[in-house]
Short mmCIF file of N, CA and C in Angstrom, two decimals:
data_model
loop_
_atom_site.label_atom_id
_atom_site.label_comp_id
_atom_site.label_asym_id
_atom_site.label_seq_id
_atom_site.Cartn_x
_atom_site.Cartn_y
_atom_site.Cartn_z
N MET A 640 -9.61 10.60 -9.87
CA MET A 640 -8.27 10.71 -9.34
C MET A 640 -7.88 9.37 -8.71
N LYS A 641 -6.60 9.06 -8.82
CA LYS A 641 -6.08 7.83 -8.25
C LYS A 641 -5.00 8.15 -7.22
N LEU A 642 -5.09 7.46 -6.09
CA LEU A 642 -4.18 7.69 -4.95
C LEU A 642 -3.31 6.46 -4.76
N GLY A 643 -2.04 6.67 -4.51
CA GLY A 643 -1.12 5.59 -4.17
C GLY A 643 -0.62 5.77 -2.75
N LEU A 644 -0.80 4.76 -1.91
CA LEU A 644 -0.36 4.81 -0.52
C LEU A 644 0.81 3.86 -0.33
N PHE A 645 1.96 4.40 0.04
CA PHE A 645 3.12 3.59 0.40
C PHE A 645 3.07 3.32 1.89
N PHE A 646 3.03 2.06 2.24
CA PHE A 646 3.03 1.68 3.66
C PHE A 646 4.39 1.98 4.27
N THR A 647 4.42 2.09 5.57
CA THR A 647 5.66 2.27 6.31
C THR A 647 6.58 1.09 6.04
N LEU A 648 7.86 1.34 5.96
CA LEU A 648 8.84 0.29 5.69
C LEU A 648 8.62 -0.90 6.62
N GLY A 649 8.44 -2.07 6.02
CA GLY A 649 8.27 -3.31 6.77
C GLY A 649 6.86 -3.61 7.23
N VAL A 650 5.91 -2.72 6.97
CA VAL A 650 4.53 -2.90 7.45
C VAL A 650 3.68 -3.54 6.35
N SER A 651 2.89 -4.50 6.77
CA SER A 651 2.04 -5.25 5.85
C SER A 651 0.58 -5.19 6.30
N LEU A 652 -0.32 -5.59 5.43
CA LEU A 652 -1.73 -5.72 5.80
C LEU A 652 -1.90 -6.84 6.82
N GLU A 653 -1.08 -7.87 6.69
CA GLU A 653 -1.13 -8.95 7.66
C GLU A 653 -0.83 -8.43 9.06
N LEU A 654 0.15 -7.56 9.18
CA LEU A 654 0.48 -6.95 10.48
C LEU A 654 -0.69 -6.12 10.98
N TRP A 655 -1.25 -5.27 10.12
CA TRP A 655 -2.41 -4.47 10.51
C TRP A 655 -3.54 -5.36 10.99
N HIS A 656 -3.80 -6.42 10.25
CA HIS A 656 -4.88 -7.34 10.60
C HIS A 656 -4.62 -8.01 11.95
N ASN A 657 -3.42 -8.52 12.13
CA ASN A 657 -3.07 -9.21 13.38
C ASN A 657 -3.10 -8.30 14.60
N LEU A 658 -2.78 -7.02 14.40
CA LEU A 658 -2.81 -6.05 15.50
C LEU A 658 -4.19 -5.43 15.71
N GLY A 659 -5.13 -5.79 14.84
CA GLY A 659 -6.48 -5.25 14.95
C GLY A 659 -6.60 -3.83 14.43
N LEU A 660 -5.71 -3.40 13.58
CA LEU A 660 -5.69 -2.03 13.08
C LEU A 660 -6.35 -1.86 11.71
N LEU A 661 -6.56 -2.95 11.01
CA LEU A 661 -7.02 -2.86 9.62
C LEU A 661 -8.35 -2.11 9.49
N ASP A 662 -9.31 -2.45 10.32
CA ASP A 662 -10.62 -1.79 10.22
C ASP A 662 -10.52 -0.28 10.44
N ARG A 663 -9.71 0.12 11.39
CA ARG A 663 -9.55 1.55 11.66
C ARG A 663 -8.78 2.25 10.54
N GLU A 664 -7.71 1.63 10.09
CA GLU A 664 -6.84 2.25 9.09
C GLU A 664 -7.51 2.40 7.73
N LYS A 665 -8.43 1.52 7.41
CA LYS A 665 -9.06 1.60 6.08
C LYS A 665 -10.20 2.62 6.03
N LEU A 666 -10.66 3.11 7.18
CA LEU A 666 -11.81 4.03 7.21
C LEU A 666 -11.63 5.28 6.35
N ILE A 667 -10.49 5.93 6.46
CA ILE A 667 -10.29 7.17 5.70
C ILE A 667 -10.34 6.90 4.19
N TYR A 668 -9.84 5.75 3.77
CA TYR A 668 -9.83 5.42 2.35
C TYR A 668 -11.22 5.02 1.87
N GLU A 669 -12.00 4.37 2.74
CA GLU A 669 -13.40 4.07 2.41
C GLU A 669 -14.16 5.37 2.20
N ARG A 670 -13.93 6.33 3.05
CA ARG A 670 -14.62 7.62 2.93
C ARG A 670 -14.24 8.34 1.64
N LEU A 671 -12.95 8.31 1.30
CA LEU A 671 -12.52 8.94 0.05
C LEU A 671 -13.20 8.31 -1.15
N LEU A 672 -13.36 7.00 -1.13
CA LEU A 672 -14.05 6.31 -2.22
C LEU A 672 -15.54 6.60 -2.20
N ASP A 673 -16.16 6.55 -1.01
CA ASP A 673 -17.60 6.81 -0.88
C ASP A 673 -17.98 8.21 -1.33
N GLN A 674 -17.13 9.18 -1.01
CA GLN A 674 -17.39 10.57 -1.37
C GLN A 674 -16.91 10.90 -2.78
N GLU A 675 -16.40 9.88 -3.47
CA GLU A 675 -15.93 10.01 -4.84
C GLU A 675 -14.83 11.05 -5.00
N VAL A 676 -14.02 11.19 -3.96
CA VAL A 676 -12.84 12.05 -4.03
C VAL A 676 -11.78 11.37 -4.90
N VAL A 677 -11.72 10.05 -4.78
CA VAL A 677 -10.80 9.24 -5.58
C VAL A 677 -11.59 8.09 -6.22
N ASP A 678 -11.07 7.63 -7.36
CA ASP A 678 -11.70 6.51 -8.07
C ASP A 678 -11.07 5.17 -7.69
N ARG A 679 -9.78 5.22 -7.42
CA ARG A 679 -9.02 4.01 -7.12
C ARG A 679 -7.90 4.37 -6.17
N ILE A 680 -7.58 3.41 -5.30
CA ILE A 680 -6.47 3.57 -4.36
C ILE A 680 -5.58 2.35 -4.46
N TYR A 681 -4.30 2.60 -4.66
CA TYR A 681 -3.31 1.52 -4.67
C TYR A 681 -2.63 1.50 -3.30
N TRP A 682 -2.60 0.34 -2.66
CA TRP A 682 -1.88 0.18 -1.40
C TRP A 682 -0.62 -0.61 -1.70
N PHE A 683 0.53 0.05 -1.61
CA PHE A 683 1.83 -0.57 -1.84
C PHE A 683 2.36 -1.04 -0.49
N THR A 684 2.32 -2.35 -0.26
CA THR A 684 2.64 -2.89 1.06
C THR A 684 3.95 -3.67 1.05
N TYR A 685 4.41 -4.00 2.25
CA TYR A 685 5.63 -4.79 2.42
C TYR A 685 5.31 -6.24 2.80
N GLY A 686 4.09 -6.66 2.63
CA GLY A 686 3.72 -8.05 2.88
C GLY A 686 3.66 -8.81 1.57
N VAL A 687 4.29 -9.95 1.53
CA VAL A 687 4.30 -10.73 0.28
C VAL A 687 2.98 -11.47 0.06
N ASN A 688 2.20 -11.64 1.11
CA ASN A 688 0.91 -12.34 1.00
C ASN A 688 -0.28 -11.41 1.21
N ASP A 689 -0.08 -10.13 1.07
CA ASP A 689 -1.14 -9.17 1.40
C ASP A 689 -2.32 -9.17 0.44
N LYS A 690 -2.16 -9.71 -0.74
CA LYS A 690 -3.26 -9.74 -1.71
C LYS A 690 -4.48 -10.47 -1.13
N ARG A 691 -4.23 -11.42 -0.23
CA ARG A 691 -5.33 -12.21 0.35
C ARG A 691 -6.26 -11.36 1.23
N PHE A 692 -5.82 -10.18 1.64
CA PHE A 692 -6.65 -9.30 2.46
C PHE A 692 -7.50 -8.35 1.63
N GLU A 693 -7.32 -8.37 0.33
CA GLU A 693 -8.05 -7.46 -0.54
C GLU A 693 -9.56 -7.63 -0.43
N ASN A 694 -10.02 -8.85 -0.13
CA ASN A 694 -11.46 -9.09 -0.01
C ASN A 694 -12.05 -8.43 1.25
N LEU A 695 -11.21 -7.98 2.17
CA LEU A 695 -11.69 -7.27 3.37
C LEU A 695 -11.78 -5.76 3.14
N LEU A 696 -11.39 -5.33 1.97
CA LEU A 696 -11.33 -3.90 1.66
C LEU A 696 -12.45 -3.52 0.71
N PRO A 697 -12.83 -2.25 0.74
CA PRO A 697 -13.88 -1.81 -0.19
C PRO A 697 -13.40 -1.89 -1.63
N ARG A 698 -14.37 -2.03 -2.50
CA ARG A 698 -14.06 -2.02 -3.93
C ARG A 698 -13.41 -0.70 -4.26
N GLY A 699 -12.35 -0.75 -5.02
CA GLY A 699 -11.63 0.47 -5.37
C GLY A 699 -10.24 0.52 -4.77
N ILE A 700 -9.99 -0.33 -3.76
CA ILE A 700 -8.64 -0.41 -3.19
C ILE A 700 -7.96 -1.65 -3.77
N LEU A 701 -6.84 -1.42 -4.41
CA LEU A 701 -6.06 -2.50 -5.01
C LEU A 701 -4.78 -2.68 -4.19
N VAL A 702 -4.58 -3.88 -3.68
CA VAL A 702 -3.40 -4.19 -2.89
C VAL A 702 -2.28 -4.62 -3.83
N VAL A 703 -1.13 -3.97 -3.71
CA VAL A 703 0.04 -4.31 -4.50
C VAL A 703 1.12 -4.75 -3.52
N PRO A 704 1.25 -6.07 -3.31
CA PRO A 704 2.20 -6.58 -2.32
C PRO A 704 3.65 -6.53 -2.82
N MET A 705 4.55 -6.62 -1.88
CA MET A 705 5.97 -6.70 -2.20
C MET A 705 6.26 -8.07 -2.83
N PRO A 706 7.09 -8.12 -3.86
CA PRO A 706 7.46 -9.42 -4.43
C PRO A 706 8.13 -10.32 -3.39
N ALA A 707 7.84 -11.62 -3.46
CA ALA A 707 8.30 -12.57 -2.46
C ALA A 707 9.82 -12.64 -2.33
N PHE A 708 10.54 -12.40 -3.41
CA PHE A 708 11.99 -12.52 -3.31
C PHE A 708 12.63 -11.40 -2.50
N PHE A 709 11.85 -10.41 -2.05
CA PHE A 709 12.36 -9.36 -1.16
C PHE A 709 12.01 -9.62 0.30
N ALA A 710 11.43 -10.77 0.60
CA ALA A 710 11.01 -11.08 1.97
C ALA A 710 12.20 -10.97 2.94
N GLY A 711 11.91 -10.49 4.14
CA GLY A 711 12.94 -10.32 5.17
C GLY A 711 13.31 -8.86 5.36
N ARG A 712 14.02 -8.59 6.43
CA ARG A 712 14.38 -7.20 6.77
C ARG A 712 15.24 -6.52 5.71
N ILE A 713 16.31 -7.19 5.32
CA ILE A 713 17.21 -6.59 4.33
C ILE A 713 16.50 -6.48 2.98
N GLY A 714 15.74 -7.50 2.63
CA GLY A 714 14.99 -7.47 1.37
C GLY A 714 13.98 -6.33 1.34
N SER A 715 13.29 -6.11 2.46
CA SER A 715 12.32 -5.01 2.54
C SER A 715 13.01 -3.66 2.36
N LEU A 716 14.16 -3.51 2.98
CA LEU A 716 14.90 -2.25 2.84
C LEU A 716 15.33 -2.05 1.39
N LEU A 717 15.85 -3.08 0.78
CA LEU A 717 16.25 -3.00 -0.63
C LEU A 717 15.04 -2.68 -1.50
N TYR A 718 13.92 -3.34 -1.24
CA TYR A 718 12.71 -3.09 -2.02
C TYR A 718 12.25 -1.64 -1.87
N SER A 719 12.42 -1.07 -0.69
CA SER A 719 11.97 0.31 -0.48
C SER A 719 12.67 1.28 -1.43
N PHE A 720 13.89 0.96 -1.83
CA PHE A 720 14.61 1.81 -2.78
C PHE A 720 14.28 1.45 -4.24
N LEU A 721 13.98 0.19 -4.48
CA LEU A 721 13.70 -0.28 -5.84
C LEU A 721 12.22 -0.26 -6.21
N ALA A 722 11.36 -0.04 -5.22
CA ALA A 722 9.91 -0.09 -5.45
C ALA A 722 9.45 0.78 -6.62
N PRO A 723 9.94 2.01 -6.77
CA PRO A 723 9.47 2.80 -7.91
C PRO A 723 9.70 2.12 -9.26
N LEU A 724 10.76 1.35 -9.37
CA LEU A 724 11.01 0.62 -10.62
C LEU A 724 10.02 -0.52 -10.79
N PHE A 725 9.76 -1.25 -9.73
CA PHE A 725 8.83 -2.37 -9.80
C PHE A 725 7.38 -1.91 -9.95
N LEU A 726 7.09 -0.73 -9.46
CA LEU A 726 5.71 -0.24 -9.42
C LEU A 726 5.41 0.81 -10.49
N ARG A 727 6.31 0.99 -11.42
CA ARG A 727 6.16 2.11 -12.36
C ARG A 727 4.85 2.09 -13.14
N ARG A 728 4.33 0.90 -13.47
CA ARG A 728 3.07 0.87 -14.22
C ARG A 728 1.91 1.38 -13.37
N PHE A 729 1.96 1.15 -12.05
CA PHE A 729 0.94 1.69 -11.15
C PHE A 729 1.16 3.18 -10.91
N LEU A 730 2.41 3.56 -10.76
CA LEU A 730 2.72 4.96 -10.46
C LEU A 730 2.39 5.88 -11.62
N ARG A 731 2.50 5.38 -12.84
CA ARG A 731 2.10 6.19 -14.01
C ARG A 731 0.61 6.50 -13.99
N ASP A 732 -0.15 5.63 -13.34
CA ASP A 732 -1.61 5.76 -13.27
C ASP A 732 -2.05 6.48 -11.99
N THR A 733 -1.10 6.97 -11.21
CA THR A 733 -1.40 7.56 -9.90
C THR A 733 -1.26 9.07 -9.96
N ASP A 734 -2.25 9.77 -9.42
CA ASP A 734 -2.23 11.23 -9.40
C ASP A 734 -1.60 11.79 -8.13
N VAL A 735 -1.84 11.13 -7.01
CA VAL A 735 -1.35 11.59 -5.71
C VAL A 735 -0.68 10.42 -5.01
N ILE A 736 0.49 10.68 -4.43
CA ILE A 736 1.22 9.66 -3.68
C ILE A 736 1.27 10.09 -2.22
N LYS A 737 0.94 9.15 -1.33
CA LYS A 737 0.91 9.41 0.11
C LYS A 737 1.76 8.36 0.81
N THR A 738 2.42 8.76 1.87
CA THR A 738 3.13 7.82 2.72
C THR A 738 2.56 7.93 4.13
N ASN A 739 2.62 6.85 4.88
CA ASN A 739 2.08 6.86 6.24
C ASN A 739 3.07 7.41 7.26
N GLN A 740 4.34 7.14 7.08
CA GLN A 740 5.35 7.53 8.05
C GLN A 740 6.61 7.97 7.31
N MET A 741 7.52 8.57 8.04
CA MET A 741 8.80 8.95 7.45
C MET A 741 9.65 7.72 7.12
N ARG A 742 9.54 6.67 7.94
CA ARG A 742 10.35 5.48 7.73
C ARG A 742 9.90 4.77 6.45
N GLY A 743 10.67 4.92 5.42
CA GLY A 743 10.35 4.34 4.12
C GLY A 743 9.71 5.31 3.16
N SER A 744 9.56 6.55 3.56
CA SER A 744 8.89 7.54 2.70
C SER A 744 9.64 7.80 1.41
N TRP A 745 10.94 7.50 1.39
CA TRP A 745 11.72 7.71 0.18
C TRP A 745 11.18 6.91 -1.00
N ALA A 746 10.49 5.81 -0.75
CA ALA A 746 9.90 5.04 -1.85
C ALA A 746 8.87 5.89 -2.59
N GLY A 747 8.07 6.62 -1.85
CA GLY A 747 7.08 7.49 -2.47
C GLY A 747 7.68 8.72 -3.11
N VAL A 748 8.71 9.22 -2.50
CA VAL A 748 9.37 10.41 -3.03
C VAL A 748 10.03 10.08 -4.35
#
């Protein structure tokens, strides 16, 4: 099974890392992979440079960053509505879609 996680609108791995939240936030996904509940997890983030944090994550988590031309507040909001179009090749391969918060959940819906 493959899981797709849509981050909260405007939230990036860089933000999680800078706030010291990354280690805590990735635990549940590490467990899902370790227990073989899921084979792969896609993290759809709002950071344009988030791919660089992929080496801090367990094998099986693929970071899919927001395209750079959507950088900024208005761009992030626009991307939240257009993300399903940009991410369709990943979403076709996804069995379960999860969102972290209500803010931006429409991207997953």
